[in-house]
mmCIF file of C-alpha atoms and ligand atoms in Angstrom:
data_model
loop_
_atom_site.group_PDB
_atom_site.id
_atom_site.type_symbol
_atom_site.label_atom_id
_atom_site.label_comp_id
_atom_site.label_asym_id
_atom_site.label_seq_id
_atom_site.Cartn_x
_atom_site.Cartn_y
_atom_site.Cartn_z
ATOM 1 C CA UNK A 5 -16.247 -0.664 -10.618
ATOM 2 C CA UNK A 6 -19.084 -1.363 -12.784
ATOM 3 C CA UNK A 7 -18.563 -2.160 -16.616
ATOM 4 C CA UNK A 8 -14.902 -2.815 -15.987
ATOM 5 C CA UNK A 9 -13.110 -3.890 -18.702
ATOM 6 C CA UNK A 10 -9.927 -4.910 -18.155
ATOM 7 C CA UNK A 11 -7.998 -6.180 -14.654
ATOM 8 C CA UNK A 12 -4.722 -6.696 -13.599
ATOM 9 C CA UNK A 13 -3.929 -9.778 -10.897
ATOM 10 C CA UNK A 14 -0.816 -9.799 -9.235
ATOM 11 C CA UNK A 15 -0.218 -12.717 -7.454
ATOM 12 C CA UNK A 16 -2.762 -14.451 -10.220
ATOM 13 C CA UNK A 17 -0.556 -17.800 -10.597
ATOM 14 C CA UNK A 18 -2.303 -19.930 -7.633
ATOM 15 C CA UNK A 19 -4.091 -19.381 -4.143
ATOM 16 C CA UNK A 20 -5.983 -16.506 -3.750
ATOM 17 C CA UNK A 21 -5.113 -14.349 -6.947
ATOM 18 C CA UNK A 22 -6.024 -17.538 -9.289
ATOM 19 C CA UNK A 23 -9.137 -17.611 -7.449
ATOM 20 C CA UNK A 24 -9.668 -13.755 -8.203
ATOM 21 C CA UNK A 25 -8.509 -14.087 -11.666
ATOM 22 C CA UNK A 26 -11.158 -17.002 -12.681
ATOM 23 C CA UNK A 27 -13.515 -14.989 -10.821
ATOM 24 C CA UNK A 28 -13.236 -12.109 -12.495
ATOM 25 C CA UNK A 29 -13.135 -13.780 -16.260
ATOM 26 C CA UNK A 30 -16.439 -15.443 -15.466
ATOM 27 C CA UNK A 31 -17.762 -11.631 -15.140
ATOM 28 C CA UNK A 32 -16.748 -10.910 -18.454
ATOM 29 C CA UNK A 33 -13.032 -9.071 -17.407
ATOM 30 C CA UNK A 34 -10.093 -9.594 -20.006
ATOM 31 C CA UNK A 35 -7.656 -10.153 -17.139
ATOM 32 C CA UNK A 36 -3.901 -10.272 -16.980
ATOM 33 C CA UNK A 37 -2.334 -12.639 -14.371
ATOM 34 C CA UNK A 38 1.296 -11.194 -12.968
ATOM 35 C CA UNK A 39 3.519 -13.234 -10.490
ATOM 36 C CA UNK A 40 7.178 -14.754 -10.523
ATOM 37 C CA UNK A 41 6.405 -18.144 -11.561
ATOM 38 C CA UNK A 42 5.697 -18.313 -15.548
ATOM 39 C CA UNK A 43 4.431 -21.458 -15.429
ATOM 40 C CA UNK A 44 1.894 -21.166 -13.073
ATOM 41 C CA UNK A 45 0.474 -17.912 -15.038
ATOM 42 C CA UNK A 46 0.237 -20.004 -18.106
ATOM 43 C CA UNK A 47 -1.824 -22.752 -16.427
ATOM 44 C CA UNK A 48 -4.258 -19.924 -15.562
ATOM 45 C CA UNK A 49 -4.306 -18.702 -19.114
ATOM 46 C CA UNK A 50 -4.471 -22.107 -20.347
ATOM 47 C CA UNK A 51 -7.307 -23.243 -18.211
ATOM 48 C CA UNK A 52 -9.285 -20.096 -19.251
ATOM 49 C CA UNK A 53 -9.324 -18.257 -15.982
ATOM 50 C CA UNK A 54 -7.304 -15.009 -17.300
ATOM 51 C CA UNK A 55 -6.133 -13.888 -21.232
ATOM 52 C CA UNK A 56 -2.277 -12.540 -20.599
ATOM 53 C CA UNK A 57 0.171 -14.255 -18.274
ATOM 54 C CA UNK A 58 3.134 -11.786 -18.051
ATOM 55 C CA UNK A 59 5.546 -12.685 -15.130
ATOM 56 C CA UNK A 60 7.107 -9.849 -12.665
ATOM 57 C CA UNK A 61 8.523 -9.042 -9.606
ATOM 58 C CA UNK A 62 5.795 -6.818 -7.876
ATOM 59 C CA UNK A 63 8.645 -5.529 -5.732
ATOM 60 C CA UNK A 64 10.656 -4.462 -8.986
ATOM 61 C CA UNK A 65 9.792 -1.069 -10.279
ATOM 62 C CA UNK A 66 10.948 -2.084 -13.882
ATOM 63 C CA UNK A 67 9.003 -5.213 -13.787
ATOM 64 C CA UNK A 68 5.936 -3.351 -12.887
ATOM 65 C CA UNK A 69 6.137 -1.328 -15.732
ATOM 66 C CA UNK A 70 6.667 -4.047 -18.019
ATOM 67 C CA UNK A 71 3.736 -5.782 -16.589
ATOM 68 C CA UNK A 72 1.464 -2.579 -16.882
ATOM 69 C CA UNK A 73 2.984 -1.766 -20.689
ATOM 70 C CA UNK A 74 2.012 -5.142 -21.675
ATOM 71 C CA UNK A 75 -1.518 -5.343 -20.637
ATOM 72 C CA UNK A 76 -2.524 -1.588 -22.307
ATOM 73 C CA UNK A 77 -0.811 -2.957 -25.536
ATOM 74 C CA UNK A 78 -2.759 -6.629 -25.523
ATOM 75 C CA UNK A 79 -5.554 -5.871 -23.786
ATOM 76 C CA UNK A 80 -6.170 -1.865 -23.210
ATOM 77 C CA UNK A 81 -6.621 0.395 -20.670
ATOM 78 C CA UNK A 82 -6.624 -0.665 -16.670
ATOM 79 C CA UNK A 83 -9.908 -0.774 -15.258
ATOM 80 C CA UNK A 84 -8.963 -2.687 -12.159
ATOM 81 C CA UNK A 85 -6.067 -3.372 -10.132
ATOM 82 C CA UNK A 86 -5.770 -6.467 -7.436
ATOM 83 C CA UNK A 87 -2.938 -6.273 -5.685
ATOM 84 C CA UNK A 88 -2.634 -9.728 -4.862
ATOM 85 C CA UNK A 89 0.860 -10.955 -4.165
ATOM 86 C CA UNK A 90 2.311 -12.001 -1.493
ATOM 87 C CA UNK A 91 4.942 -13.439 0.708
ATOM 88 C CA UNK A 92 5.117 -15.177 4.408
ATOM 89 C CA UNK A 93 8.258 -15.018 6.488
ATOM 90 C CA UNK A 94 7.857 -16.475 10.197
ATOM 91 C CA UNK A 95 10.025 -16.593 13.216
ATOM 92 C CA UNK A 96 10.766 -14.064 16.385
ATOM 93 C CA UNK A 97 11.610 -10.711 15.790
ATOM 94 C CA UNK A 98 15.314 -11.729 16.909
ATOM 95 C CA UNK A 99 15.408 -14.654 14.872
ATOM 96 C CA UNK A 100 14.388 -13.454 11.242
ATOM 97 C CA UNK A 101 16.668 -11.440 9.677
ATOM 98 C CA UNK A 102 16.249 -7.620 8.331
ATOM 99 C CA UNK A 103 16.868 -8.900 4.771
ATOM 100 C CA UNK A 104 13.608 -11.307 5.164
ATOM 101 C CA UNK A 105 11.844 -8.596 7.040
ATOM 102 C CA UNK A 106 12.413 -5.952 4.207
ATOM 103 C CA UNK A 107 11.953 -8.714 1.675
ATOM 104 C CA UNK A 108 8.309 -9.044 3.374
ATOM 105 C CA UNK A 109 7.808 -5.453 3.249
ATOM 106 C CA UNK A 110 8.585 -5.213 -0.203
ATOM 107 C CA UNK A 111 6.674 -7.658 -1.841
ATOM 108 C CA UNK A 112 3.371 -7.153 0.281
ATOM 109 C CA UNK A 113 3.880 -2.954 0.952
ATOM 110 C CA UNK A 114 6.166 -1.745 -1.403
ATOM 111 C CA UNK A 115 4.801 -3.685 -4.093
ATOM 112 C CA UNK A 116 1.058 -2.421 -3.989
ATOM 113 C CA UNK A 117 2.348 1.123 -4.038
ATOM 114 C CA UNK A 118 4.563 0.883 -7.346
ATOM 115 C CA UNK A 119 1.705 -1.017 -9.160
ATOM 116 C CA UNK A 120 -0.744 1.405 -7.574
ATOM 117 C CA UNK A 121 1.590 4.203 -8.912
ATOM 118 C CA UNK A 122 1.877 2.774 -12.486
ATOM 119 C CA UNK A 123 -1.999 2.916 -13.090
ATOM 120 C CA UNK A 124 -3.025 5.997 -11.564
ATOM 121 C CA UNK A 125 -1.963 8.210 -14.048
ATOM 122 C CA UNK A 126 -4.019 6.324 -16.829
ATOM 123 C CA UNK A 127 -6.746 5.506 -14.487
ATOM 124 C CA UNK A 128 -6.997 9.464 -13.498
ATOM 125 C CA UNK A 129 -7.131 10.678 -16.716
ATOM 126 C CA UNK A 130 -10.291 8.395 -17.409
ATOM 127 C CA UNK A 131 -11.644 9.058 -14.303
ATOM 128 C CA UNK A 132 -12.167 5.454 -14.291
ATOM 129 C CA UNK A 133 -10.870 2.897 -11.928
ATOM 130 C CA UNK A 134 -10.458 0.829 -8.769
ATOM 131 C CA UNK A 135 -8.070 -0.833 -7.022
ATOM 132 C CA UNK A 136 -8.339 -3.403 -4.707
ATOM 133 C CA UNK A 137 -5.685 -4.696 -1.779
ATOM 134 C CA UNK A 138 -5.397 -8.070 -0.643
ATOM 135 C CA UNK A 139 -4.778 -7.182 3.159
ATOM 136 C CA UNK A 140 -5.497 -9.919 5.855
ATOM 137 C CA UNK A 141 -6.761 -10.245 9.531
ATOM 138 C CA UNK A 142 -3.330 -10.060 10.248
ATOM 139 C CA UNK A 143 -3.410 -6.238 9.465
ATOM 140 C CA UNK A 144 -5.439 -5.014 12.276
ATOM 141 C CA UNK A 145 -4.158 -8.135 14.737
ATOM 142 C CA UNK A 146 -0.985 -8.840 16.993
ATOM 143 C CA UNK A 147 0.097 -12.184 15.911
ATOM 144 C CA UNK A 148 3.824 -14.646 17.162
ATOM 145 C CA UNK A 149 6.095 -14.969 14.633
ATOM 146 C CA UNK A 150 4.677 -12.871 11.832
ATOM 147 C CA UNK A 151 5.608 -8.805 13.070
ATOM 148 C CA UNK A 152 6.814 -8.960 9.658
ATOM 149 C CA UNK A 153 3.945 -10.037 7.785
ATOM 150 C CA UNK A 154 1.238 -8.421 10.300
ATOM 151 C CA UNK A 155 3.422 -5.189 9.806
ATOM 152 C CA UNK A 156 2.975 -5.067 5.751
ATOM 153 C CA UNK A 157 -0.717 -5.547 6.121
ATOM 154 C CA UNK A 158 -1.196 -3.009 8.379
ATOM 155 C CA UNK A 159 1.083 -1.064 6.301
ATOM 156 C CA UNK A 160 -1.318 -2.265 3.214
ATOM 157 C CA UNK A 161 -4.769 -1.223 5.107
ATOM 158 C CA UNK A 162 -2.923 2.135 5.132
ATOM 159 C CA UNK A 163 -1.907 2.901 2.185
ATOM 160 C CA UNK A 164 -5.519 1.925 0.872
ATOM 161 C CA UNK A 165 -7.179 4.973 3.341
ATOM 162 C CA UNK A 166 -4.465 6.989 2.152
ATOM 163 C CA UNK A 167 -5.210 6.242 -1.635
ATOM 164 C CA UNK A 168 -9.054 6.386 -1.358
ATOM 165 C CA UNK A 169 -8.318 9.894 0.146
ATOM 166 C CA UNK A 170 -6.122 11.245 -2.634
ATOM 167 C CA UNK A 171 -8.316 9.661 -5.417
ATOM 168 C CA UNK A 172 -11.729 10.961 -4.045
ATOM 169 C CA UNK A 173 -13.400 12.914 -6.728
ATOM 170 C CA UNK A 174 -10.702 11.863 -9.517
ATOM 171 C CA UNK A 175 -13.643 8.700 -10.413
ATOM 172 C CA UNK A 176 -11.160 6.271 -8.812
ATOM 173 C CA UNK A 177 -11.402 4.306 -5.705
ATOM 174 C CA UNK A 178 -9.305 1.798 -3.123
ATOM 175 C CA UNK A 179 -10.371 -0.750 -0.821
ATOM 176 C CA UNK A 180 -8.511 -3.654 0.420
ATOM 177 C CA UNK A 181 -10.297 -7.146 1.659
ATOM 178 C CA UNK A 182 -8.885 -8.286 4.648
ATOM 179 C CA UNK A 183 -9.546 -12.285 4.769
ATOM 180 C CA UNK A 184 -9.065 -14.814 7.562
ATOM 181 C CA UNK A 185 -7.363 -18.192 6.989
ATOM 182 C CA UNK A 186 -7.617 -19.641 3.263
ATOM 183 C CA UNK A 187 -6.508 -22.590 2.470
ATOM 184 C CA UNK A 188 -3.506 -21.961 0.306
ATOM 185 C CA UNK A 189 0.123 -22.613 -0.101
ATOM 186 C CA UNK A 190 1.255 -19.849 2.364
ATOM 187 C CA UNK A 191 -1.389 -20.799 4.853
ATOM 188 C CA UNK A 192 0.184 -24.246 4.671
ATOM 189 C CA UNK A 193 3.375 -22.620 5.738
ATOM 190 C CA UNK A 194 1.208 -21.520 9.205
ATOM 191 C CA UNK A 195 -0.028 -23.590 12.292
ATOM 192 C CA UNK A 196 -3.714 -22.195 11.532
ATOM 193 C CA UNK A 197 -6.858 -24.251 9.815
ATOM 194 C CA UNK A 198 -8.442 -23.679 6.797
ATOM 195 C CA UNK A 199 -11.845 -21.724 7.534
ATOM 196 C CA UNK A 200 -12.375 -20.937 3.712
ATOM 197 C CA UNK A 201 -11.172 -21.461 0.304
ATOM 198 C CA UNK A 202 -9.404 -19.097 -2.390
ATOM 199 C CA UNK A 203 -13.059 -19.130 -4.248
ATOM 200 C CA UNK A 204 -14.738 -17.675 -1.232
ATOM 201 C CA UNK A 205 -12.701 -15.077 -0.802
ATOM 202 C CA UNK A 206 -12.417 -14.111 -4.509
ATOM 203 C CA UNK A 207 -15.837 -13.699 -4.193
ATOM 204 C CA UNK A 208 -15.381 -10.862 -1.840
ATOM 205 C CA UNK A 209 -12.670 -9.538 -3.781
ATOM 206 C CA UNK A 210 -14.848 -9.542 -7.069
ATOM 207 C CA UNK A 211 -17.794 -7.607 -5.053
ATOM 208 C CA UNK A 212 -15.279 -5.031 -4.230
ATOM 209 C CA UNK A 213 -13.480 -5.125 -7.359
ATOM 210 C CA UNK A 214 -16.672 -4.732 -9.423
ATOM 211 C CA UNK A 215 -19.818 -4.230 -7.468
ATOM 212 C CA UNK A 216 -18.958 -2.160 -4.000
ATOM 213 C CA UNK A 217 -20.510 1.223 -4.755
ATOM 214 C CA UNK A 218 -18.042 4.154 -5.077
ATOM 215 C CA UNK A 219 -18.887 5.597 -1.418
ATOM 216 C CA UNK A 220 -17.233 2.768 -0.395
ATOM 217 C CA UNK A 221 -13.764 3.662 -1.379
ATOM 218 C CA UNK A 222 -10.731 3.572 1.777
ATOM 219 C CA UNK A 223 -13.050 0.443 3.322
ATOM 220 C CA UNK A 224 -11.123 -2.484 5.164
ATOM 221 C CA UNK A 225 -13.880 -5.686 4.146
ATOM 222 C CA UNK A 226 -12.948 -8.421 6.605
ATOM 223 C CA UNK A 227 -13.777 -11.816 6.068
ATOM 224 C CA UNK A 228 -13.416 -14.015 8.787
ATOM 225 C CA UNK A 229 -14.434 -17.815 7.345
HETATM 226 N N1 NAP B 18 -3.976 -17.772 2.647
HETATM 227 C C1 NAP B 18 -4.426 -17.013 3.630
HETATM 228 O O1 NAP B 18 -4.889 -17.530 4.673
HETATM 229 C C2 NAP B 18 -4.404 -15.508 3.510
HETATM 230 C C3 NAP B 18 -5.064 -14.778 4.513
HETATM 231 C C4 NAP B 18 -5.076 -13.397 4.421
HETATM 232 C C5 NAP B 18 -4.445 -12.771 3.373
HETATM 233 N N2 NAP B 18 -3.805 -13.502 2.410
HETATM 234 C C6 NAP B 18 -3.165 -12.763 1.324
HETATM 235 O O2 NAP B 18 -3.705 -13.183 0.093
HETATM 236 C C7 NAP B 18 -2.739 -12.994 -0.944
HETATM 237 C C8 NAP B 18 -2.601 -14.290 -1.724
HETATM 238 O O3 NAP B 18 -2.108 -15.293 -0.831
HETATM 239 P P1 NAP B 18 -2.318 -16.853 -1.052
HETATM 240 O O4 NAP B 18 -2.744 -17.414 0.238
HETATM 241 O O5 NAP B 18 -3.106 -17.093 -2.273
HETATM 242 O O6 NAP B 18 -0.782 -17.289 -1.246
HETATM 243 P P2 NAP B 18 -0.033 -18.170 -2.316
HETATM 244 O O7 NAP B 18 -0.826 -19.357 -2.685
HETATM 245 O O8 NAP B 18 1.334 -18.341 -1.787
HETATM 246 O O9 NAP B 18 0.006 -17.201 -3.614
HETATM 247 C C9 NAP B 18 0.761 -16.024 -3.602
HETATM 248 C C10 NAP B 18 0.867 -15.495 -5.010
HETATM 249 O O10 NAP B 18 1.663 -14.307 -4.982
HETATM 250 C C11 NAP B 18 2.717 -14.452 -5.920
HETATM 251 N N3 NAP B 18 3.891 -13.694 -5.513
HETATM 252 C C12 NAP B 18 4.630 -13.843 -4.395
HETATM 253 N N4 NAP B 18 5.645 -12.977 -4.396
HETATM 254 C C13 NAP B 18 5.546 -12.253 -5.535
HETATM 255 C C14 NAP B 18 6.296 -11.210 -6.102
HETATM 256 N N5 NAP B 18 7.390 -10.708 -5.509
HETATM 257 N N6 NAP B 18 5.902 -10.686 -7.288
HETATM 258 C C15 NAP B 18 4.817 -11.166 -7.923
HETATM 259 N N7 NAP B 18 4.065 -12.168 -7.434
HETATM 260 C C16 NAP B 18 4.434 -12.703 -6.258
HETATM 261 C C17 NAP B 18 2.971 -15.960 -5.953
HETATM 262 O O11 NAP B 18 3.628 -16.381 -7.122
HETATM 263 P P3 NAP B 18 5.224 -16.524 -7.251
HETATM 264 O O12 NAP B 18 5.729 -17.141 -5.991
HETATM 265 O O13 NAP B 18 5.341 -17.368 -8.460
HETATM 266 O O14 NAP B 18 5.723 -15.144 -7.479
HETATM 267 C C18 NAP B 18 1.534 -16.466 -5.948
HETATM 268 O O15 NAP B 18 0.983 -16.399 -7.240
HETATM 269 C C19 NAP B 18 -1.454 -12.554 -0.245
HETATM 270 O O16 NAP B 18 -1.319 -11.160 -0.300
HETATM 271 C C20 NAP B 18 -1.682 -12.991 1.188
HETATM 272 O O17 NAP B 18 -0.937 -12.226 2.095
HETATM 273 C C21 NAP B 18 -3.771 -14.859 2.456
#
């Protein structure tokens, strides 16, 4: 979206969403960083790479709100959204439990679609907006151990067609970036290499944040490393 303004991160305290966050302050965005872990937000801020650290559970409907309230009162209206958190749960399908496998499902599914659904209103009425998805490989692959996590993503790419679709012609669009392995703290939690880092990808993720033309909107970007 061109002449954004004003983003939302989730997932902004390290890894990927840091990487997004800097990213996207370098362009001139007055971002806000959202994730659990306060102090990791604050490092962000502190280091320059975002302007509001406000911690939340994406998976929390109330925390959502309080994340979304906080930003239009500091910082304005939402321009973008980056849906950016994320969790990893591995193991069998008869070893991990259903609490972990709805846990997954809530933070990387269910968690777009509430902060999705807190912006849209604002971002329809100003027929002005885009949201991106952090998706992975994983979301159009088979993978061991992660039906959990391969299941949200796929849920994720989803959800983004399903968005662009209802948003088309309201001036708002979706896509979600899909990338390979980054070298991260949850990639550390897999058996796979490194192929890229966080700043790579947020590269991609700014393009589609800021620069992807509209008549993109419901695209799945890979990026492979
Ligand atoms: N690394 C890879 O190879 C790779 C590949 C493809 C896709 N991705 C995706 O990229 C995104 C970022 O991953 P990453 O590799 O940068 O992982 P990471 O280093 O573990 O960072 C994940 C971020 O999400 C936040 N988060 C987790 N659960 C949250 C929740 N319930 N509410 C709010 N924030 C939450 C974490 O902070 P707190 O724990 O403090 O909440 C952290 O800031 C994820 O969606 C991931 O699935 C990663």
């Amino acid at each position: 979206m061109s002449a954004a303004r004003t983003a939302i991160v989730t997932g902004g305290g390290r890894g990927i969403g840091a990487a997004v966050a800097r990213a996207l302050t370098a362009r001139g965005v007055s971002v806000t960083v959202c994730a659990r872990t306060a102090v990791q937000l604050e490092r962000v801020v502190r280091e320059g790479g975002a302007v509001l650290a406000v911690a939340g559970d994406v998976s929390r409907e109330e925390d959502v709100a309080r994340v979304v309230m906080a930003h239009e009162r500091e910082l304005g209206p939402v321009d973008v959204l980056v849906n950016g958190a994320g969790i990893l749960a591995r193991g069998r399908v008869e070893a991990i439990s259903p609490a972990t496998f709805r846990a997954v499902l809530d933070v990387n599914l269910v968690g777009p679609f509430l902060c999705a659904r807190a912006v849209i209103p604002g971002m329809r009425a100003r027929r002005r907006g885009r949201i991106v998805n952090v998706a992975s490989i994983s979301g159009t692959l088979g993978t061991p151990e992660a039906s959990a996590y391969n299941a949200s993503k796929w849920g994720l790419i989803g959800l983004t067609k399903c968005l662009a679709e209802e948003l088309r012609g309201d001036g708002v669009s979706c896509l979600s970036v899909s990338p390979g392995s980054v070298d991260t703290e949850m990639l550390a939690q897999t058996p796979f290499e490194p192929l890229m880092t966080a700043e790579d990808v947020a590269k991609v993720i700014v393009f589609a944040a800021l620069d992807a033309p509209d008549a993109m909107t419901g695209s799945n970007v890979e990026v492979f490393g």
